[in-house]
């Protein structure tokens, strides 16, 4: 199954690709969050890239990077995305993915953007949960 992983943010959105059979997840890029147009772009990308599932990280733990308002915004984004695509859109806890993506950059020398790395970690977390 081909998966699009999304790390949602108010200004930018990290994207990653996953393949469930190989349990592979790779960071892709970062897209600007331009509101409703973003939903349309992702819906078109899901079709063009033959995506079977979209997994969006949700901030279930509050802290330095997340608050309950961000959870509401993320779930609103998920609802809009579900209405725009014909494939499943699932939530995955993204707690600590930002910190882990920064660690990957600093300790492992990862060169991808931290938001794309966070999206990759969301997919990996999804794999661990299924």
Short mmCIF file of C-alpha atoms in Angstrom, two decimals:
data_model
loop_
_atom_site.label_atom_id
_atom_site.label_comp_id
_atom_site.label_asym_id
_atom_site.label_seq_id
_atom_site.Cartn_x
_atom_site.Cartn_y
_atom_site.Cartn_z
CA UNK A 1 0.00 0.00 0.00
CA UNK A 2 1.27 3.46 -0.94
CA UNK A 3 0.99 6.02 1.86
CA UNK A 4 1.25 9.80 1.96
CA UNK A 5 2.36 10.97 5.39
CA UNK A 6 1.49 14.50 6.47
CA UNK A 7 2.89 16.63 9.28
CA UNK A 8 0.35 19.46 9.39
CA UNK A 9 1.35 22.98 10.40
CA UNK A 10 -0.23 26.41 10.19
CA UNK A 11 2.41 27.72 7.78
CA UNK A 12 3.97 24.62 6.25
CA UNK A 13 3.19 20.95 5.87
CA UNK A 14 5.76 18.18 5.83
CA UNK A 15 5.24 15.30 3.41
CA UNK A 16 6.63 11.78 3.28
CA UNK A 17 6.05 8.65 1.23
CA UNK A 18 5.54 5.23 2.69
CA UNK A 19 5.19 1.74 1.29
CA UNK A 20 3.58 -0.72 3.71
CA UNK A 21 4.79 -4.00 2.25
CA UNK A 22 8.43 -2.95 2.51
CA UNK A 23 7.68 -0.86 5.62
CA UNK A 24 9.61 1.93 3.96
CA UNK A 25 9.18 5.61 4.80
CA UNK A 26 11.11 8.45 3.18
CA UNK A 27 10.84 12.21 3.61
CA UNK A 28 9.67 14.07 0.52
CA UNK A 29 9.30 17.82 0.80
CA UNK A 30 7.52 20.66 2.53
CA UNK A 31 4.51 22.45 1.08
CA UNK A 32 3.23 25.85 2.13
CA UNK A 33 -0.13 25.80 3.88
CA UNK A 34 -2.30 27.99 1.67
CA UNK A 35 -5.66 27.05 3.14
CA UNK A 36 -8.34 25.39 1.02
CA UNK A 37 -6.06 25.29 -2.02
CA UNK A 38 -3.75 22.99 -0.02
CA UNK A 39 -6.53 20.41 0.27
CA UNK A 40 -7.10 20.48 -3.50
CA UNK A 41 -3.37 20.10 -4.20
CA UNK A 42 -3.06 17.11 -1.85
CA UNK A 43 -6.17 15.45 -3.29
CA UNK A 44 -4.71 15.79 -6.81
CA UNK A 45 -1.32 14.54 -5.61
CA UNK A 46 -2.92 11.47 -4.02
CA UNK A 47 -4.47 10.53 -7.37
CA UNK A 48 -1.37 11.35 -9.42
CA UNK A 49 0.92 9.36 -7.10
CA UNK A 50 -1.53 6.43 -6.80
CA UNK A 51 -1.74 6.82 -3.02
CA UNK A 52 -3.87 4.25 -1.15
CA UNK A 53 -3.88 5.88 2.30
CA UNK A 54 -3.11 9.25 3.85
CA UNK A 55 -1.80 9.33 7.41
CA UNK A 56 -1.88 12.68 9.18
CA UNK A 57 -0.07 13.30 12.43
CA UNK A 58 -2.19 14.67 15.26
CA UNK A 59 -0.74 16.36 18.35
CA UNK A 60 -2.26 14.20 21.08
CA UNK A 61 0.27 15.38 23.68
CA UNK A 62 0.47 19.05 24.49
CA UNK A 63 3.74 20.77 25.16
CA UNK A 64 6.23 23.19 23.68
CA UNK A 65 5.17 22.59 20.06
CA UNK A 66 1.50 21.66 20.47
CA UNK A 67 -1.60 22.84 22.26
CA UNK A 68 -5.27 21.87 22.15
CA UNK A 69 -5.93 24.60 19.57
CA UNK A 70 -3.45 22.91 17.21
CA UNK A 71 -5.27 19.60 17.65
CA UNK A 72 -8.53 21.28 16.60
CA UNK A 73 -6.89 22.87 13.54
CA UNK A 74 -5.32 19.56 12.55
CA UNK A 75 -8.60 17.68 12.86
CA UNK A 76 -10.36 20.36 10.81
CA UNK A 77 -7.70 19.83 8.12
CA UNK A 78 -8.24 16.07 8.30
CA UNK A 79 -12.01 16.46 7.93
CA UNK A 80 -11.55 18.69 4.88
CA UNK A 81 -9.08 16.24 3.37
CA UNK A 82 -11.44 13.30 3.96
CA UNK A 83 -14.14 15.19 2.08
CA UNK A 84 -11.78 15.83 -0.85
CA UNK A 85 -10.36 12.33 -1.42
CA UNK A 86 -11.81 8.89 -2.05
CA UNK A 87 -9.17 7.05 -0.03
CA UNK A 88 -8.91 6.58 3.73
CA UNK A 89 -7.37 9.36 5.80
CA UNK A 90 -6.17 8.18 9.20
CA UNK A 91 -4.83 9.94 12.27
CA UNK A 92 -1.56 8.97 13.91
CA UNK A 93 -0.17 10.40 17.13
CA UNK A 94 2.70 12.73 16.26
CA UNK A 95 3.89 13.39 19.79
CA UNK A 96 7.64 13.98 19.83
CA UNK A 97 8.10 13.71 16.05
CA UNK A 98 9.43 17.27 15.86
CA UNK A 99 12.00 16.58 18.57
CA UNK A 100 12.93 13.27 16.91
CA UNK A 101 13.29 14.92 13.50
CA UNK A 102 15.62 17.55 14.96
CA UNK A 103 17.62 14.76 16.60
CA UNK A 104 17.90 13.00 13.22
CA UNK A 105 19.30 16.19 11.72
CA UNK A 106 21.74 16.89 14.54
CA UNK A 107 22.91 13.41 15.50
CA UNK A 108 22.44 11.43 12.30
CA UNK A 109 23.17 14.18 9.77
CA UNK A 110 19.79 13.91 8.04
CA UNK A 111 19.55 16.61 5.40
CA UNK A 112 15.78 16.59 4.80
CA UNK A 113 13.65 19.39 6.23
CA UNK A 114 12.53 18.69 9.81
CA UNK A 115 8.84 18.79 8.78
CA UNK A 116 9.40 16.18 6.05
CA UNK A 117 11.33 14.08 8.57
CA UNK A 118 8.42 14.42 11.01
CA UNK A 119 6.05 13.18 8.29
CA UNK A 120 8.36 10.21 7.75
CA UNK A 121 8.30 9.47 11.49
CA UNK A 122 4.49 9.65 11.45
CA UNK A 123 4.46 6.91 8.81
CA UNK A 124 6.93 4.83 10.81
CA UNK A 125 4.74 5.23 13.88
CA UNK A 126 1.75 4.14 11.80
CA UNK A 127 3.64 1.01 10.71
CA UNK A 128 4.36 0.19 14.36
CA UNK A 129 0.67 0.52 15.21
CA UNK A 130 -0.65 -1.90 12.57
#
